[in-house]
mmCIF file of C-alpha atoms in Angstrom:
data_model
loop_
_atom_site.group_PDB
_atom_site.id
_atom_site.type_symbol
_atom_site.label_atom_id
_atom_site.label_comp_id
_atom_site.label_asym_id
_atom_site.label_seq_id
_atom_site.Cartn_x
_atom_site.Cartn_y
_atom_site.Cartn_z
ATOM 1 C CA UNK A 1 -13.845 65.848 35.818
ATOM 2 C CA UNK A 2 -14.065 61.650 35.405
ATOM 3 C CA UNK A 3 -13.079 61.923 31.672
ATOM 4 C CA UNK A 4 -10.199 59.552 30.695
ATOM 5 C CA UNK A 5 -8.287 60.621 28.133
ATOM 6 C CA UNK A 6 -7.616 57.938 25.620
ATOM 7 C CA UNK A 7 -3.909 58.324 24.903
ATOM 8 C CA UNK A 8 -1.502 58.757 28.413
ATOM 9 C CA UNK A 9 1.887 60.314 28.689
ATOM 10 C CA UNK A 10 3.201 56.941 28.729
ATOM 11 C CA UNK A 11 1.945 56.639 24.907
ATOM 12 C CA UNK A 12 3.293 59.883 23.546
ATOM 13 C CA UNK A 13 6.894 59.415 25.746
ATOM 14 C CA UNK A 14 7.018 55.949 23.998
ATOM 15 C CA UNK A 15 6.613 57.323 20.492
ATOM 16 C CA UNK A 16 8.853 60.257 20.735
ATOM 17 C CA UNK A 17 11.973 58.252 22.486
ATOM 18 C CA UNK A 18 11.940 60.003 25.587
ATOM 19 C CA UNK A 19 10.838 59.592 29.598
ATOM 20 C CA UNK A 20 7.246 59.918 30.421
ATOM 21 C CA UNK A 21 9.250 62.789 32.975
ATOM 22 C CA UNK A 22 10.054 64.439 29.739
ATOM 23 C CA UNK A 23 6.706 64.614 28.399
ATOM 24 C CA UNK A 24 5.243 65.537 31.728
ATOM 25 C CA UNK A 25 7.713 68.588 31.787
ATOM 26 C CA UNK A 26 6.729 69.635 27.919
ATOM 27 C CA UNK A 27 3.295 69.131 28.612
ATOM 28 C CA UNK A 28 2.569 71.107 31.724
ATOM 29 C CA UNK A 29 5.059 73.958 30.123
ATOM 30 C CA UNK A 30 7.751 73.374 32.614
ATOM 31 C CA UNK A 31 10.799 76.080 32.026
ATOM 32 C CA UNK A 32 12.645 75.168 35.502
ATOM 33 C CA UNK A 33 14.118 72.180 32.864
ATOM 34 C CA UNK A 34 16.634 73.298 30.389
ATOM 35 C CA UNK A 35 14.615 70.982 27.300
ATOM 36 C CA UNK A 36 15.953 72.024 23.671
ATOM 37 C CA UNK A 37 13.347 73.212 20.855
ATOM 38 C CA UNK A 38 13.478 70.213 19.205
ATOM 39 C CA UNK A 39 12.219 68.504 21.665
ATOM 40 C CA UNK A 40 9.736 69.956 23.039
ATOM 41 C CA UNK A 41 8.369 70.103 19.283
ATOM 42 C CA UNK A 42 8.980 66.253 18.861
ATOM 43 C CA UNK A 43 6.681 65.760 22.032
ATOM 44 C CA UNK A 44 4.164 68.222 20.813
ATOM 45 C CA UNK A 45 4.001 66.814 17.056
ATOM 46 C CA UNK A 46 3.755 63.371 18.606
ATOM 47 C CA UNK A 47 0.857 64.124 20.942
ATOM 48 C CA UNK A 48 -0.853 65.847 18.459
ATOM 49 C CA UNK A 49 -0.518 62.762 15.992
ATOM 50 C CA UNK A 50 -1.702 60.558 18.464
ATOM 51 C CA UNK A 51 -4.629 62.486 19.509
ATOM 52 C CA UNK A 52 -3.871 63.369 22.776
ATOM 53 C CA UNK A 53 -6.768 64.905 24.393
ATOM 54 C CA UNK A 54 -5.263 67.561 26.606
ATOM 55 C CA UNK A 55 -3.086 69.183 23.610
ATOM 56 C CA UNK A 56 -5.127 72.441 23.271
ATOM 57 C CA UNK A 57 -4.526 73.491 27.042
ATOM 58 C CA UNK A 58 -0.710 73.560 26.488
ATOM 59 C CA UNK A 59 -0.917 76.934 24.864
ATOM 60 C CA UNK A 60 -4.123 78.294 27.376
ATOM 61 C CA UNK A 61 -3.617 79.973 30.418
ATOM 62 C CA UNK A 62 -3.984 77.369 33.491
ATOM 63 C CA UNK A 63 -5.385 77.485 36.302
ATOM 64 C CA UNK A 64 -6.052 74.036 36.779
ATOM 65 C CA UNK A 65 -7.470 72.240 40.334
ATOM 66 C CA UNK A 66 -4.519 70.903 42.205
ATOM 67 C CA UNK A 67 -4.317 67.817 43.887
ATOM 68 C CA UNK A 68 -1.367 67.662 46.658
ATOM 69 C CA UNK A 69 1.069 64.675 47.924
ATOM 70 C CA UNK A 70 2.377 65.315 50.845
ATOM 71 C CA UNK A 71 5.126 62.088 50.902
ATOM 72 C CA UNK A 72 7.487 61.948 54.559
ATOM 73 C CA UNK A 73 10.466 61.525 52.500
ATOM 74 C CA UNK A 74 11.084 60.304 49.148
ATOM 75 C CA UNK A 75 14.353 57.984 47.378
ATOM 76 C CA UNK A 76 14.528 57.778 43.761
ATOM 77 C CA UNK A 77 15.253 54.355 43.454
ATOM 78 C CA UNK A 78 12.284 53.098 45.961
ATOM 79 C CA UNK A 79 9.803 51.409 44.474
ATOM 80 C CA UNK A 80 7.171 53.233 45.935
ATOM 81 C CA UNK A 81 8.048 56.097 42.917
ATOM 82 C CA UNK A 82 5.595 54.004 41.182
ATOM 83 C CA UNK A 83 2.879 54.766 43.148
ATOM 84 C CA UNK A 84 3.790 59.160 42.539
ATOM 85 C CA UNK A 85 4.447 58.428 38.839
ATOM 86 C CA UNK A 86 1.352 56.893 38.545
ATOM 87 C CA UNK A 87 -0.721 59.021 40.538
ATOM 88 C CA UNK A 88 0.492 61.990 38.512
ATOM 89 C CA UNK A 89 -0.873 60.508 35.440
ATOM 90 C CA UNK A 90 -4.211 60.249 36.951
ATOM 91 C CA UNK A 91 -4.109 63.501 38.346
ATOM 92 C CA UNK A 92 -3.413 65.008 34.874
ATOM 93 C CA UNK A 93 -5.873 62.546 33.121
ATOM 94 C CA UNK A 94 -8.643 63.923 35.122
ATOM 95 C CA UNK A 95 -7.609 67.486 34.219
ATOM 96 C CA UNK A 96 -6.141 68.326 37.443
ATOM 97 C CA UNK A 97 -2.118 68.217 38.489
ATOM 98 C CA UNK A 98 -0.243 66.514 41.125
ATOM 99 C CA UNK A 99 2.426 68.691 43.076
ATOM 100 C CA UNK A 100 4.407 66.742 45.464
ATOM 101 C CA UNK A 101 5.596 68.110 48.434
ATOM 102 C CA UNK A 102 8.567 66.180 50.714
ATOM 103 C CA UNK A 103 8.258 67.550 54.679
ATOM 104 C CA UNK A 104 10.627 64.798 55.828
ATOM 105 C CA UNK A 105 7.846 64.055 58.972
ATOM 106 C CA UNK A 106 7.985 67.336 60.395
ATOM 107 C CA UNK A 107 4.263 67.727 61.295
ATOM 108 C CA UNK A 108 4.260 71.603 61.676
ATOM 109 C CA UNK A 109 5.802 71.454 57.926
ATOM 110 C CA UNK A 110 2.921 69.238 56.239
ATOM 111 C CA UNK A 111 0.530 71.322 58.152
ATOM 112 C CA UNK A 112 1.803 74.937 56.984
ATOM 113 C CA UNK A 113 2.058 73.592 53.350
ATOM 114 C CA UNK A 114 -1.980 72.534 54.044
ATOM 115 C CA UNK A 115 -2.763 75.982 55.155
ATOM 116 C CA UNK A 116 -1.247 77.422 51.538
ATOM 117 C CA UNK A 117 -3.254 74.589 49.902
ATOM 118 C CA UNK A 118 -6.407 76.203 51.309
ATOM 119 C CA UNK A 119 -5.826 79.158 48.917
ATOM 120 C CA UNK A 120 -5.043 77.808 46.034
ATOM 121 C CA UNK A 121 -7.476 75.653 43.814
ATOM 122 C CA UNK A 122 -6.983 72.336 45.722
ATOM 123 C CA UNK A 123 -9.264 68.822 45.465
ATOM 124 C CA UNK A 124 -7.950 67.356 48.142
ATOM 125 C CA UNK A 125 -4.214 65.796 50.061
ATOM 126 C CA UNK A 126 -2.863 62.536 49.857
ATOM 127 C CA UNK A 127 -0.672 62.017 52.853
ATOM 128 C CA UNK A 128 1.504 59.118 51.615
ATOM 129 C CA UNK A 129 4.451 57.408 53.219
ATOM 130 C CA UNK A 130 7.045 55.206 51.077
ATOM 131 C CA UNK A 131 7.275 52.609 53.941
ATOM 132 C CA UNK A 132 3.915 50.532 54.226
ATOM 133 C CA UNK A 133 3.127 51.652 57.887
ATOM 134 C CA UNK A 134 0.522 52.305 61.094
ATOM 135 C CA UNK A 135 0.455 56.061 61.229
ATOM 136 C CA UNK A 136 -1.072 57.790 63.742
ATOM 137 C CA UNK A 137 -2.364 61.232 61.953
ATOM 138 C CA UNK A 138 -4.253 62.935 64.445
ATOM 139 C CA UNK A 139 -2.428 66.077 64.086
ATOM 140 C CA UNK A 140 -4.036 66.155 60.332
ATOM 141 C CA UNK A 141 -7.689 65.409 61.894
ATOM 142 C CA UNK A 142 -9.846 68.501 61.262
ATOM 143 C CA UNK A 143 -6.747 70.663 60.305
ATOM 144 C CA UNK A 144 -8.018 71.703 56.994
ATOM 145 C CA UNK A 145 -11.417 71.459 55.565
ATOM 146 C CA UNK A 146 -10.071 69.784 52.752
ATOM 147 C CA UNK A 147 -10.793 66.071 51.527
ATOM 148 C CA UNK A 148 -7.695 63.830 52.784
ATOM 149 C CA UNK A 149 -6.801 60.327 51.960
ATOM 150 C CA UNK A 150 -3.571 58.130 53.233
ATOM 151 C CA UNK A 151 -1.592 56.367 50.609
ATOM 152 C CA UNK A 152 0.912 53.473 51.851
ATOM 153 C CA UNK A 153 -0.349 54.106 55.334
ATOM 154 C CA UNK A 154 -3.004 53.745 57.639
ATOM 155 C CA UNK A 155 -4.406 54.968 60.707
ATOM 156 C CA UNK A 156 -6.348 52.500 63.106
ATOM 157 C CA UNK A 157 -7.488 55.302 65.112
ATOM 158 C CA UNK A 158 -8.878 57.052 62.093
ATOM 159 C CA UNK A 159 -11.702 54.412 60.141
ATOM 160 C CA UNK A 160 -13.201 57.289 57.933
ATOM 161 C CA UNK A 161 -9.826 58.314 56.788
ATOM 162 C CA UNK A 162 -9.656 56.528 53.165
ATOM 163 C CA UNK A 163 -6.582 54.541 52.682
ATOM 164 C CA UNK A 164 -4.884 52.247 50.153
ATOM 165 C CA UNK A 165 -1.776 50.283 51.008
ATOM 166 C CA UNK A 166 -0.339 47.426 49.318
ATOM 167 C CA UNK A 167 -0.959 43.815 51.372
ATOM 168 C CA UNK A 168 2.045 42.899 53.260
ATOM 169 C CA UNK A 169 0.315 39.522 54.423
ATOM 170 C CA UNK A 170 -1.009 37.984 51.191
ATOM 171 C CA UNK A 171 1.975 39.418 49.635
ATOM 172 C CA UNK A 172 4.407 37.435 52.138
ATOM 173 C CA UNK A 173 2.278 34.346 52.115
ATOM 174 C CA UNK A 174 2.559 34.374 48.300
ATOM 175 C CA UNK A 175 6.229 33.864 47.947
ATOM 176 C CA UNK A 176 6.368 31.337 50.821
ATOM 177 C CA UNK A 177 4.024 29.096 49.014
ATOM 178 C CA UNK A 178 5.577 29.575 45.977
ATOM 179 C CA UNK A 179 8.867 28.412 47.511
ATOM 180 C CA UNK A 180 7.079 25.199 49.295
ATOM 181 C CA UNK A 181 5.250 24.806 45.830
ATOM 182 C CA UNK A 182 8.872 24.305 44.017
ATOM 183 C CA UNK A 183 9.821 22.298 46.579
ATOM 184 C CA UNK A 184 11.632 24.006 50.162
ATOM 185 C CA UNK A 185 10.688 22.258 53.164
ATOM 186 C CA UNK A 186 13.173 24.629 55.311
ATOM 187 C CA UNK A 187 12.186 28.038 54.155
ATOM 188 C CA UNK A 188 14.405 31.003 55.983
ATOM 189 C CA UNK A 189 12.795 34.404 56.500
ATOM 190 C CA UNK A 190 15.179 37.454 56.840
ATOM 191 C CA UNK A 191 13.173 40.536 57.394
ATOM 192 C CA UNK A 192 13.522 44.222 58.618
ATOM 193 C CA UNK A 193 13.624 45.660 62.161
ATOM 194 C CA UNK A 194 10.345 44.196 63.934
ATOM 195 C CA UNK A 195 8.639 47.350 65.297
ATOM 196 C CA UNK A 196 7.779 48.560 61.534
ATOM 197 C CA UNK A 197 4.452 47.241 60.179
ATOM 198 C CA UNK A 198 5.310 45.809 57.104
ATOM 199 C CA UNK A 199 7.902 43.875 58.445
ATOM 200 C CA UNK A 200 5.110 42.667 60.575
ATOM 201 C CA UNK A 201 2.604 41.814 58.088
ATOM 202 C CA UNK A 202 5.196 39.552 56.125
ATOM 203 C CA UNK A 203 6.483 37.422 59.161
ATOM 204 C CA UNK A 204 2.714 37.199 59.562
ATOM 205 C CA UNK A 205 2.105 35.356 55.440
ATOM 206 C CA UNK A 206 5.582 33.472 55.824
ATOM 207 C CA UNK A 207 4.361 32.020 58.778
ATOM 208 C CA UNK A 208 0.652 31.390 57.538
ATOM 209 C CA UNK A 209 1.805 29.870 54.579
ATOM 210 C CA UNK A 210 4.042 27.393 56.363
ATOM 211 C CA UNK A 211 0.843 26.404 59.073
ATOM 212 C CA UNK A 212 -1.360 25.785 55.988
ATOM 213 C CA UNK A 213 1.603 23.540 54.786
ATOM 214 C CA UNK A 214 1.826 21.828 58.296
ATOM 215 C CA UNK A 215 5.068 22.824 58.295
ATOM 216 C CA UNK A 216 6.317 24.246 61.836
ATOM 217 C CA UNK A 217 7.016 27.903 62.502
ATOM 218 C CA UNK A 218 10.822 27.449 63.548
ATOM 219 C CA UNK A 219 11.916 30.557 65.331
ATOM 220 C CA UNK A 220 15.490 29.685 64.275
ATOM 221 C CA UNK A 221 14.745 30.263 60.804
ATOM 222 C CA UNK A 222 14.068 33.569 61.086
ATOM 223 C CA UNK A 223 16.563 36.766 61.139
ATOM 224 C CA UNK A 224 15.750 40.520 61.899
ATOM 225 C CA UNK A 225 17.855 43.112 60.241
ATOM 226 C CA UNK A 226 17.825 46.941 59.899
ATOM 227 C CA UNK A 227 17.226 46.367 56.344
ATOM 228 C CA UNK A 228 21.504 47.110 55.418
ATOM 229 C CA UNK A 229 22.399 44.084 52.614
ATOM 230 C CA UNK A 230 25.840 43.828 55.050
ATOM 231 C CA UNK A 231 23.378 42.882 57.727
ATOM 232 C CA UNK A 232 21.787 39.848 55.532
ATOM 233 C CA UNK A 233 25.023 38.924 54.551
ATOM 234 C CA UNK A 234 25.686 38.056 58.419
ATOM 235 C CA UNK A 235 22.277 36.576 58.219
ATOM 236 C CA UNK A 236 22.568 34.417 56.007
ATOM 237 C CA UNK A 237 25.920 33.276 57.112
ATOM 238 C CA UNK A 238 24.143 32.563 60.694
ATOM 239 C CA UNK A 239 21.812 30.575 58.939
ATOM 240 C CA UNK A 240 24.278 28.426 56.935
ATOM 241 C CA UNK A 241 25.755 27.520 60.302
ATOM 242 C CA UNK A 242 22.769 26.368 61.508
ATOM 243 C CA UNK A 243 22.606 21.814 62.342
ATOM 244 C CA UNK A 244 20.287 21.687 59.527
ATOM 245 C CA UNK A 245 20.175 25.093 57.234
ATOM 246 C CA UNK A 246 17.212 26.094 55.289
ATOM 247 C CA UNK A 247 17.110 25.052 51.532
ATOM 248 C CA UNK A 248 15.012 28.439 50.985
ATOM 249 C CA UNK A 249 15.576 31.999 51.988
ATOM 250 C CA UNK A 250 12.643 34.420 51.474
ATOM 251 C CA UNK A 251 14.223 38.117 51.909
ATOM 252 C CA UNK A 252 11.567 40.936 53.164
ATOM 253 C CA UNK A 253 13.181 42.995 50.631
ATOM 254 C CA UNK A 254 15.289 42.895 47.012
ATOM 255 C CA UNK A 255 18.116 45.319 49.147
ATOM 256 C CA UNK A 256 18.217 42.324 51.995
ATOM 257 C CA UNK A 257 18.850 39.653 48.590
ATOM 258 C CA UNK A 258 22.066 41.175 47.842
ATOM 259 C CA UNK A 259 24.031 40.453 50.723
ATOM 260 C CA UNK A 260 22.396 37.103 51.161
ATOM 261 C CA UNK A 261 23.615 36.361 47.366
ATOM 262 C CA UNK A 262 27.220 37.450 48.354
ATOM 263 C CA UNK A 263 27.003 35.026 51.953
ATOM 264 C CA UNK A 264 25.787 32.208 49.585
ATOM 265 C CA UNK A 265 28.498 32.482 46.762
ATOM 266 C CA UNK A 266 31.419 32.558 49.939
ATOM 267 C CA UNK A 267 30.164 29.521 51.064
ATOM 268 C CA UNK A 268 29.649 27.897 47.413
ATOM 269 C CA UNK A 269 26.290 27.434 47.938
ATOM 270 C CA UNK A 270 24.521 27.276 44.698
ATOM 271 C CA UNK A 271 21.338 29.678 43.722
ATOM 272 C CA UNK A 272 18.834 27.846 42.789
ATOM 273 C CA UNK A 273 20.268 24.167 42.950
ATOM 274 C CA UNK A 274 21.638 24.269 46.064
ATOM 275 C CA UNK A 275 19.424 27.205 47.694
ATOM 276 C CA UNK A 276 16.139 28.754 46.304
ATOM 277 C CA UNK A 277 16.571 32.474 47.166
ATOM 278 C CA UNK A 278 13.208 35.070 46.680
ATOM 279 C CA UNK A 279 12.792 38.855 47.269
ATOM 280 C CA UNK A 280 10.287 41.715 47.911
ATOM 281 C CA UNK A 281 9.161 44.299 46.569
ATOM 282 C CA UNK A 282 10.747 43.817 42.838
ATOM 283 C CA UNK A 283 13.265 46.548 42.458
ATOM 284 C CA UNK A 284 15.331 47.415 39.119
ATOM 285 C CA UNK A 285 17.752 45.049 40.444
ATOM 286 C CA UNK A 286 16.160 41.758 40.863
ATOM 287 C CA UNK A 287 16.621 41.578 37.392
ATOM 288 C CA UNK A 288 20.232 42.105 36.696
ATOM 289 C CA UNK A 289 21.295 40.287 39.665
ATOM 290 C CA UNK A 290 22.636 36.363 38.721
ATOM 291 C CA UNK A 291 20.323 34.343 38.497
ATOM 292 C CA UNK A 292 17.580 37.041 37.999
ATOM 293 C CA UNK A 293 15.353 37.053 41.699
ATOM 294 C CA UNK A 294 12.076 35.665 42.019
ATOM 295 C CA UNK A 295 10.532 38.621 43.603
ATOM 296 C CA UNK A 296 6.930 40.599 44.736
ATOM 297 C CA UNK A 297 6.156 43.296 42.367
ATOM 298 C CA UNK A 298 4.170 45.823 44.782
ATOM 299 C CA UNK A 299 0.799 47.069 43.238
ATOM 300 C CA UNK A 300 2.072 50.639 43.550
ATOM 301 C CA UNK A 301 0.995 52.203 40.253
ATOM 302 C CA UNK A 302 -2.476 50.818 40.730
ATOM 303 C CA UNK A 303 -3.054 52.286 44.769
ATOM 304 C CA UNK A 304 -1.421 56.199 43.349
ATOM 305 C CA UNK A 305 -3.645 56.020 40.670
ATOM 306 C CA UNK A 306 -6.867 54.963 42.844
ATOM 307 C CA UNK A 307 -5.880 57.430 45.754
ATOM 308 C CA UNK A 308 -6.112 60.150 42.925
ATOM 309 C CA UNK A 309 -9.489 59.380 41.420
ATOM 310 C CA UNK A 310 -11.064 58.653 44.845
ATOM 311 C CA UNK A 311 -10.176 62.669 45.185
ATOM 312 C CA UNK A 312 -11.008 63.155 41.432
ATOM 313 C CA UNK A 313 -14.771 61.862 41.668
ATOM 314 C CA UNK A 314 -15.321 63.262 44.782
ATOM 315 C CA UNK A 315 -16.001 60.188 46.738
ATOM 316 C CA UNK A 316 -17.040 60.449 50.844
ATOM 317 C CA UNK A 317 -16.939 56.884 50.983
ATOM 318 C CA UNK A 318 -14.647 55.428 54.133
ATOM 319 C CA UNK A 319 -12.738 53.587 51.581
ATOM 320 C CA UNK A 320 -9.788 51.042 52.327
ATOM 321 C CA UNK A 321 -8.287 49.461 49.860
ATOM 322 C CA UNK A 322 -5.590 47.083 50.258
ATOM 323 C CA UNK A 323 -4.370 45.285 46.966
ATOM 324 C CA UNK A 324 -1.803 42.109 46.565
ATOM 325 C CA UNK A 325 1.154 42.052 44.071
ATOM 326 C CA UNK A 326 1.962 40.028 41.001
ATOM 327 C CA UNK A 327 4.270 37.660 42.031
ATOM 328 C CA UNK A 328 7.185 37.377 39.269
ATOM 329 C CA UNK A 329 8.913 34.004 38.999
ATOM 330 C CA UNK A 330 12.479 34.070 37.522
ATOM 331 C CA UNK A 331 15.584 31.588 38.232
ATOM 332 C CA UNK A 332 16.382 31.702 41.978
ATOM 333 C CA UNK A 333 13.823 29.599 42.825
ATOM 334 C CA UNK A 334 13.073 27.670 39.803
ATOM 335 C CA UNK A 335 15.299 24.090 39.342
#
């Protein structure tokens, strides 16, 4: 059961020029995907020439244990994929595989699909959420017999339900001392709607990192949206208006970035010499917008992969783990 296997789908998808999803489909003997011959025998010839540990089960009858995520919803483009993509790698490097079930938070939903996990060859359910939230899961409390762990959420009223969420706070007070640290004095925070945790937890760092600054917490500086980029486009324009404006905005989110970048360019304000401008959460686009964003790359990939071999090695532990990100630095907030 804790055996690694050397070589990952990563590895073999990298070597045969396709997606790891490709490999993942060839590998587990998917037909539901129209794949041609060729390549399923390019991803088999590669694996084998790598010395991929799992090969000999693709041609043995499986009956492999199962380990279920149960995710409220799920968008394609969220960064929180990371944290499934990963998770599925674990899952099949400790000789189990992940199914992932979407019950768009209808309770009696997640708990039916529980009761036909209790049949099947099951280690245990990750109940994950792609918003970093305060869940209240009583209705999962002694449902199934099951092990259970939360992913990207947490429940307060719940402390030997295992958890592992990314940290908001350290996250949040990370890119508002990197901003002071290249030199903002007036640093802007425009964040999500305020009853959602996350949102929460970062006007918690942004502030902390301005008190340890002895800066002051200036109300005026900060903006609540429903996370809609047309929303931190009015933001930021608010802001600009402002007797003295900020000379650095710190957007709870890459999505909030866009508008702001589109308010800033109207008003011929200059990223990063006139404004320094960071993001959250490091999305596909923070790199292909101009400048590229200075952004929070969310430790996803790492907290899927842990939630899975917390299941994998059996652990009873009341485990919470709560990791930072890697802050990346590009040229919004570098002059």
């Amino acid at each position: 059961m804790k055996r690694k296997s050397k070589v990952t789908m990563n590895d073999i998808a990298r070597a045969a020029g396709v997606s790891q999803a490709t490999v993942s489909l060839v590998l587990n003997q998917s037909r539901n995907i129209k794949l041609s011959d060729e390549t399923r025998q390019r991803v088999i010839g590669v694996a084998t020439a790598l010395g991929y540990g799992r090969l000999s089960d693709i041609h043995a009858p499986r009956n492999q244990e199962e380990i279920a995520l149960l995710v409220s919803s799920l968008q394609s483009y969220d960064p929180f994929i990371d944290a499934v993509s990963q998770a599925r790698e674990a899952a099949w490097n400790n000789e189990a595989l992940l199914t992932v079930y979407e019950y768009g938070d209808d309770t009696e939903l997640a708990k039916n699909i529980i009761r036909q996990l209790e049949k099947r060859n099951c280690v245990g359910i990750i109940l994950a959420s792609p918003v970093t939230t305060l869940a209240d899961m009583s209705d999962f409390r002694g449902c199934t017999p099951l092990p259970l762990v939360l992913l990207n959420q947490r429940d307060p009223g719940s402390p030997l339900l295992p958890s592992f969420i990314p940290d908001d706070y350290a996250n949040a007070f990370q890119v508002t001392r990197h901003l002071l640290d290249c030199g903002a004095t007036r640093i802007a925070h425009i964040t999500g709607e305020s009853w959602m945790e996350a949102s929460r937890q970062r006007l918690a760092g942004y502030q902390a990192a301005l008190q340890q600054a002895g800066l002051p917490c200036d109300e005026t500086l900060v903006r609540s949206t429903n996370w809609q980029f047309n929303e931190s486009f009015s933001a930021t324009e608010s802001l600009l208006r402002l007797p003295e404006p900020p000379d650095a905005i710190f957007c709870a989110s890459d999505w909030l970035t866009i508008g702001c970048y589109q308010a800033l360019m109207l008003n011929n304000i200059r990223i990063p010499q006139d404004m320094l401008l960071a993001g959250y959460d490091d999305q596909k686009i923070s790199e292909q917008l101009t400048p590229p964003l200075t952004s929070i790359q969310l430790p996803y990939s790492e907290l899927g992969r842990l939630a899975v071999e917390y299941l994998c090695n059996e652990e009873d532990a009341a485990t919470h783990v709560t990791l930072a990100g890697r802050l990346r630095v590009r040229a919004s907030s570098t002059r």
